[in-house]
CSV table of C-alpha atoms in Angstrom, one decimal:
chain,number,residue,atom,x,y,z
A,10,UNK,CA,66.5,-7.7,-38.1
A,11,UNK,CA,65.9,-4.6,-37.3
A,12,UNK,CA,64.7,-3.9,-41.7
A,13,UNK,CA,61.9,-6.8,-40.2
A,14,UNK,CA,60.9,-4.8,-37.3
A,15,UNK,CA,60.6,-2.4,-39.2
A,16,UNK,CA,58.3,-4.2,-41.5
A,17,UNK,CA,56.3,-4.7,-39.3
A,18,UNK,CA,55.3,-1.5,-38.0
A,19,UNK,CA,54.9,-0.2,-41.3
A,20,UNK,CA,52.3,-3.2,-42.5
A,21,UNK,CA,50.2,-2.5,-38.9
A,22,UNK,CA,50.3,2.0,-39.1
A,23,UNK,CA,49.2,1.5,-43.2
A,24,UNK,CA,46.4,-1.1,-42.1
A,25,UNK,CA,45.6,1.0,-38.7
A,26,UNK,CA,45.2,3.1,-41.6
A,27,UNK,CA,43.1,1.9,-44.0
A,28,UNK,CA,41.0,1.1,-40.7
A,29,UNK,CA,40.5,4.6,-39.6
A,30,UNK,CA,39.9,6.0,-42.9
A,31,UNK,CA,36.6,3.5,-43.4
A,32,UNK,CA,35.2,4.5,-40.2
A,33,UNK,CA,35.5,8.2,-41.7
A,34,UNK,CA,33.8,6.8,-44.6
A,35,UNK,CA,30.8,5.2,-43.3
A,36,UNK,CA,30.6,8.0,-41.1
A,37,UNK,CA,30.5,10.5,-44.1
A,38,UNK,CA,28.0,8.0,-45.8
A,39,UNK,CA,25.3,7.9,-42.8
A,40,UNK,CA,24.6,11.1,-42.5
A,41,UNK,CA,24.2,12.0,-45.8
A,42,UNK,CA,21.4,9.2,-46.0
A,43,UNK,CA,19.7,10.9,-43.7
A,44,UNK,CA,19.8,14.5,-45.4
A,45,UNK,CA,17.6,12.8,-48.1
A,46,UNK,CA,15.0,10.1,-46.1
A,47,UNK,CA,12.0,11.9,-45.4
A,48,UNK,CA,11.1,12.7,-41.4
A,49,UNK,CA,8.2,11.7,-40.7
A,50,UNK,CA,6.5,13.3,-37.4
A,51,UNK,CA,4.8,11.6,-34.7
A,52,UNK,CA,0.8,12.3,-35.4
A,53,UNK,CA,0.6,13.1,-38.5
A,54,UNK,CA,-2.5,11.5,-40.7
A,55,UNK,CA,-2.3,10.1,-43.6
A,56,UNK,CA,-4.8,9.7,-46.2
A,57,UNK,CA,-7.6,7.6,-46.6
A,58,UNK,CA,-5.7,4.6,-48.6
A,59,UNK,CA,-3.6,4.0,-45.0
A,60,UNK,CA,-0.3,4.7,-47.6
A,61,UNK,CA,2.1,7.4,-46.2
A,62,UNK,CA,1.8,11.2,-46.4
A,63,UNK,CA,4.7,12.6,-48.3
A,64,UNK,CA,6.5,15.3,-46.7
A,65,UNK,CA,6.0,18.0,-48.6
A,66,UNK,CA,1.9,17.2,-49.1
A,67,UNK,CA,-0.4,18.7,-46.9
A,68,UNK,CA,-1.8,15.9,-44.1
A,69,UNK,CA,-5.1,15.3,-45.0
A,70,UNK,CA,-7.7,15.1,-42.4
A,71,UNK,CA,-10.3,12.5,-42.1
A,72,UNK,CA,-13.3,14.2,-41.2
A,73,UNK,CA,-16.8,12.1,-40.1
A,74,UNK,CA,-19.6,11.3,-42.2
A,75,UNK,CA,-22.6,13.2,-41.1
A,76,UNK,CA,-26.4,13.1,-42.9
A,77,UNK,CA,-27.8,16.0,-42.0
A,78,UNK,CA,-31.2,16.3,-40.8
A,79,UNK,CA,-34.1,16.8,-43.2
A,80,UNK,CA,-35.8,19.7,-42.4
A,81,UNK,CA,-39.7,19.5,-40.8
A,82,UNK,CA,-42.3,19.5,-43.1
A,83,UNK,CA,-45.2,21.9,-42.0
A,84,UNK,CA,-48.1,19.7,-42.3
A,85,UNK,CA,-51.2,20.4,-44.5
A,86,UNK,CA,-54.7,21.2,-42.5
A,87,UNK,CA,-55.8,18.3,-42.2
A,88,UNK,CA,-53.7,15.5,-43.1
A,89,UNK,CA,-52.7,13.4,-40.6
A,90,UNK,CA,-49.5,13.3,-39.7
A,91,UNK,CA,-47.4,10.2,-40.7
A,92,UNK,CA,-46.3,9.2,-37.2
A,93,UNK,CA,-50.1,9.6,-36.2
A,94,UNK,CA,-52.7,6.9,-36.4
A,95,UNK,CA,-54.6,6.8,-39.0
A,96,UNK,CA,-58.4,7.6,-38.5
A,97,UNK,CA,-61.6,5.2,-38.3
A,98,UNK,CA,-63.5,5.4,-41.4
A,99,UNK,CA,-66.9,3.8,-40.7
A,100,UNK,CA,-67.8,1.2,-43.4
A,101,UNK,CA,-70.1,3.4,-45.8
A,102,UNK,CA,-72.6,-0.5,-44.6
A,103,UNK,CA,-72.8,1.6,-41.4
A,104,UNK,CA,-73.4,5.3,-41.5
A,105,UNK,CA,-75.2,7.4,-39.2
A,106,UNK,CA,-79.0,7.4,-40.6
A,107,UNK,CA,-80.0,11.0,-42.2
A,108,UNK,CA,-82.8,12.0,-41.9
A,109,UNK,CA,-83.3,12.6,-45.7
A,110,UNK,CA,-83.4,8.6,-45.2
A,111,UNK,CA,-86.1,7.4,-43.3
A,112,UNK,CA,-89.4,7.4,-42.3
A,113,UNK,CA,-90.8,8.7,-39.1
A,114,UNK,CA,-94.4,7.3,-37.8
A,115,UNK,CA,-95.9,6.9,-34.6
A,116,UNK,CA,-97.0,3.3,-33.5
A,117,UNK,CA,-100.3,2.6,-31.3
A,118,UNK,CA,-100.7,3.0,-27.9
A,119,UNK,CA,-100.0,1.1,-24.8
A,120,UNK,CA,-102.1,2.9,-22.2
A,121,UNK,CA,-100.6,1.3,-18.4
A,122,UNK,CA,-101.5,3.0,-14.9
A,123,UNK,CA,-102.4,6.2,-16.0
A,124,UNK,CA,-99.4,6.6,-18.8
A,125,UNK,CA,-100.0,6.7,-22.3
A,126,UNK,CA,-97.2,4.9,-24.1
A,127,UNK,CA,-96.7,5.1,-27.2
A,128,UNK,CA,-94.0,4.1,-30.1
A,129,UNK,CA,-92.5,6.3,-32.3
A,130,UNK,CA,-90.8,4.1,-35.2
A,131,UNK,CA,-88.3,5.1,-37.8
A,132,UNK,CA,-87.5,3.8,-40.5
A,133,UNK,CA,-85.0,3.6,-43.4
A,134,UNK,CA,-85.9,3.5,-46.5
A,135,UNK,CA,-83.2,4.3,-47.9
A,136,UNK,CA,-81.1,1.2,-50.7
A,137,UNK,CA,-78.3,1.9,-47.9
A,138,UNK,CA,-77.7,-0.1,-44.3
A,139,UNK,CA,-77.4,2.9,-42.1
A,140,UNK,CA,-77.4,2.9,-37.8
A,141,UNK,CA,-79.5,5.1,-35.5
A,142,UNK,CA,-78.6,5.6,-31.6
A,143,UNK,CA,-79.7,7.3,-28.4
A,144,UNK,CA,-83.2,9.8,-27.7
A,145,UNK,CA,-85.0,11.4,-30.9
A,146,UNK,CA,-86.2,14.4,-30.8
A,147,UNK,CA,-89.8,15.3,-30.0
A,148,UNK,CA,-91.9,18.6,-30.0
A,149,UNK,CA,-96.0,19.0,-30.7
A,150,UNK,CA,-97.5,21.8,-32.4
A,151,UNK,CA,-100.2,23.2,-33.7
A,152,UNK,CA,-101.0,24.0,-37.6
A,153,UNK,CA,-99.4,27.3,-37.1
A,154,UNK,CA,-96.4,25.1,-36.0
A,155,UNK,CA,-95.2,26.7,-33.1
A,156,UNK,CA,-94.7,24.3,-30.1
A,157,UNK,CA,-97.3,23.3,-27.9
A,158,UNK,CA,-95.5,22.9,-24.2
A,159,UNK,CA,-92.2,22.3,-23.3
A,160,UNK,CA,-89.1,19.5,-24.7
A,161,UNK,CA,-89.6,15.9,-23.3
A,162,UNK,CA,-87.6,14.7,-20.5
A,163,UNK,CA,-84.9,11.8,-21.6
A,164,UNK,CA,-85.6,8.7,-19.3
A,165,UNK,CA,-82.5,6.7,-18.4
A,166,UNK,CA,-81.3,4.0,-20.6
A,167,UNK,CA,-78.7,2.6,-21.8
A,168,UNK,CA,-77.6,3.9,-25.4
A,169,UNK,CA,-77.4,1.7,-28.0
A,170,UNK,CA,-76.2,1.6,-31.2
A,171,UNK,CA,-79.3,-0.2,-33.8
A,172,UNK,CA,-78.5,-0.9,-37.0
A,173,UNK,CA,-81.5,-0.6,-39.8
A,174,UNK,CA,-80.9,-2.1,-43.0
A,175,UNK,CA,-83.4,-1.2,-45.7
A,176,UNK,CA,-86.8,-1.7,-45.0
A,177,UNK,CA,-86.1,-2.2,-41.2
A,178,UNK,CA,-86.7,0.5,-38.2
A,179,UNK,CA,-85.6,0.9,-34.8
A,180,UNK,CA,-88.5,2.7,-32.3
A,181,UNK,CA,-88.2,5.2,-29.3
A,182,UNK,CA,-90.7,5.7,-26.3
A,183,UNK,CA,-92.9,8.7,-25.8
A,184,UNK,CA,-94.6,8.6,-22.5
A,185,UNK,CA,-96.8,10.8,-20.3
A,186,UNK,CA,-99.3,10.6,-17.8
A,187,UNK,CA,-103.3,10.6,-18.9
A,188,UNK,CA,-104.4,15.0,-18.3
A,189,UNK,CA,-107.6,12.9,-17.3
A,190,UNK,CA,-105.8,11.7,-14.3
A,191,UNK,CA,-103.5,14.2,-13.8
A,192,UNK,CA,-105.6,17.4,-14.5
A,193,UNK,CA,-103.0,19.1,-16.7
A,194,UNK,CA,-103.1,21.6,-18.8
A,195,UNK,CA,-103.6,20.6,-22.7
A,196,UNK,CA,-103.7,20.8,-26.0
A,197,UNK,CA,-104.1,19.0,-28.7
A,198,UNK,CA,-101.7,18.8,-31.6
A,199,UNK,CA,-101.5,19.2,-35.4
A,200,UNK,CA,-98.3,17.3,-35.4
A,201,UNK,CA,-95.4,15.7,-34.1
A,202,UNK,CA,-91.9,16.0,-35.1
A,203,UNK,CA,-89.3,13.9,-34.8
A,204,UNK,CA,-86.0,14.4,-34.6
A,205,UNK,CA,-83.8,11.7,-36.0
A,206,UNK,CA,-80.4,11.6,-33.4
A,207,UNK,CA,-77.8,13.9,-34.3
A,208,UNK,CA,-79.7,15.5,-37.1
A,209,UNK,CA,-81.8,19.1,-37.3
A,210,UNK,CA,-84.6,18.7,-39.6
A,211,UNK,CA,-87.5,17.3,-38.0
A,212,UNK,CA,-90.0,14.8,-40.0
A,213,UNK,CA,-93.6,15.9,-39.9
A,214,UNK,CA,-95.7,13.4,-38.4
A,215,UNK,CA,-99.9,13.7,-38.4
A,216,UNK,CA,-100.7,13.3,-34.3
A,217,UNK,CA,-104.2,12.3,-34.7
A,218,UNK,CA,-104.2,10.4,-30.3
A,219,UNK,CA,-106.4,13.9,-28.5
A,220,UNK,CA,-104.6,16.2,-26.6
A,221,UNK,CA,-101.6,16.1,-24.6
A,222,UNK,CA,-100.6,18.0,-21.4
A,223,UNK,CA,-98.8,21.1,-22.2
A,224,UNK,CA,-99.0,22.7,-18.8
A,225,UNK,CA,-98.8,22.0,-15.2
A,226,UNK,CA,-97.6,19.5,-12.6
A,227,UNK,CA,-97.7,16.4,-14.0
A,228,UNK,CA,-96.7,17.7,-18.1
A,229,UNK,CA,-93.8,16.0,-18.4
A,230,UNK,CA,-92.8,13.9,-21.4
A,231,UNK,CA,-90.4,11.0,-21.9
A,232,UNK,CA,-88.7,10.2,-24.6
A,233,UNK,CA,-86.7,6.3,-24.0
A,234,UNK,CA,-83.9,5.3,-26.1
A,235,UNK,CA,-84.3,3.9,-29.2
A,236,UNK,CA,-84.5,0.2,-29.6
A,237,UNK,CA,-84.7,-2.9,-32.8
A,238,UNK,CA,-88.3,-2.7,-33.7
A,239,UNK,CA,-91.5,-0.6,-34.3
A,240,UNK,CA,-92.7,-1.3,-30.1
A,241,UNK,CA,-95.8,-3.3,-30.9
């Protein structure tokens, strides 16, 4: 009986020793696995592919893509900026009439209420269409080209663009008080110089209508804006 109890105690002690040895062996393996596994630090950025960064490699920080702004290109003088609206170009069929494209004439007198009224006529002699707008320039001159009297004054009016096709005309009125009635100082011009609107070069028209006022209180000569036609 005593031998039986001793056998049981040995078996129990042996089993306990085996269990303790197993626990010690398991703890040793856990320490070894931890030492061989790379430690992952919180906050370490991974590569763009999304895989983990090896512990021996330097972490790659992905920078945001920034497209540099193109430097401002200086504008060439006379060239409109691409952001500015394009300049309006008048069609070739409606350009301003130039002196070289016109012929000037003076129509017949239209007397009335002590006034002498003449149409100054501009006719398009070119092969293209052009326009006139506003008042003509006018000056009486003697045979030597010297101006007689002051520049004419402008009557009130609303300028309108008159389109002249080849051969068509526009007219503006020239008027003054009859010298016999006004008593103004007079002179007899050799010619009337007519300058188209916005032009510098005049057209010379022979003056055959006699004396014109060149001085005195009633010596003013008046001009009206251009209208279509010849004023006849």
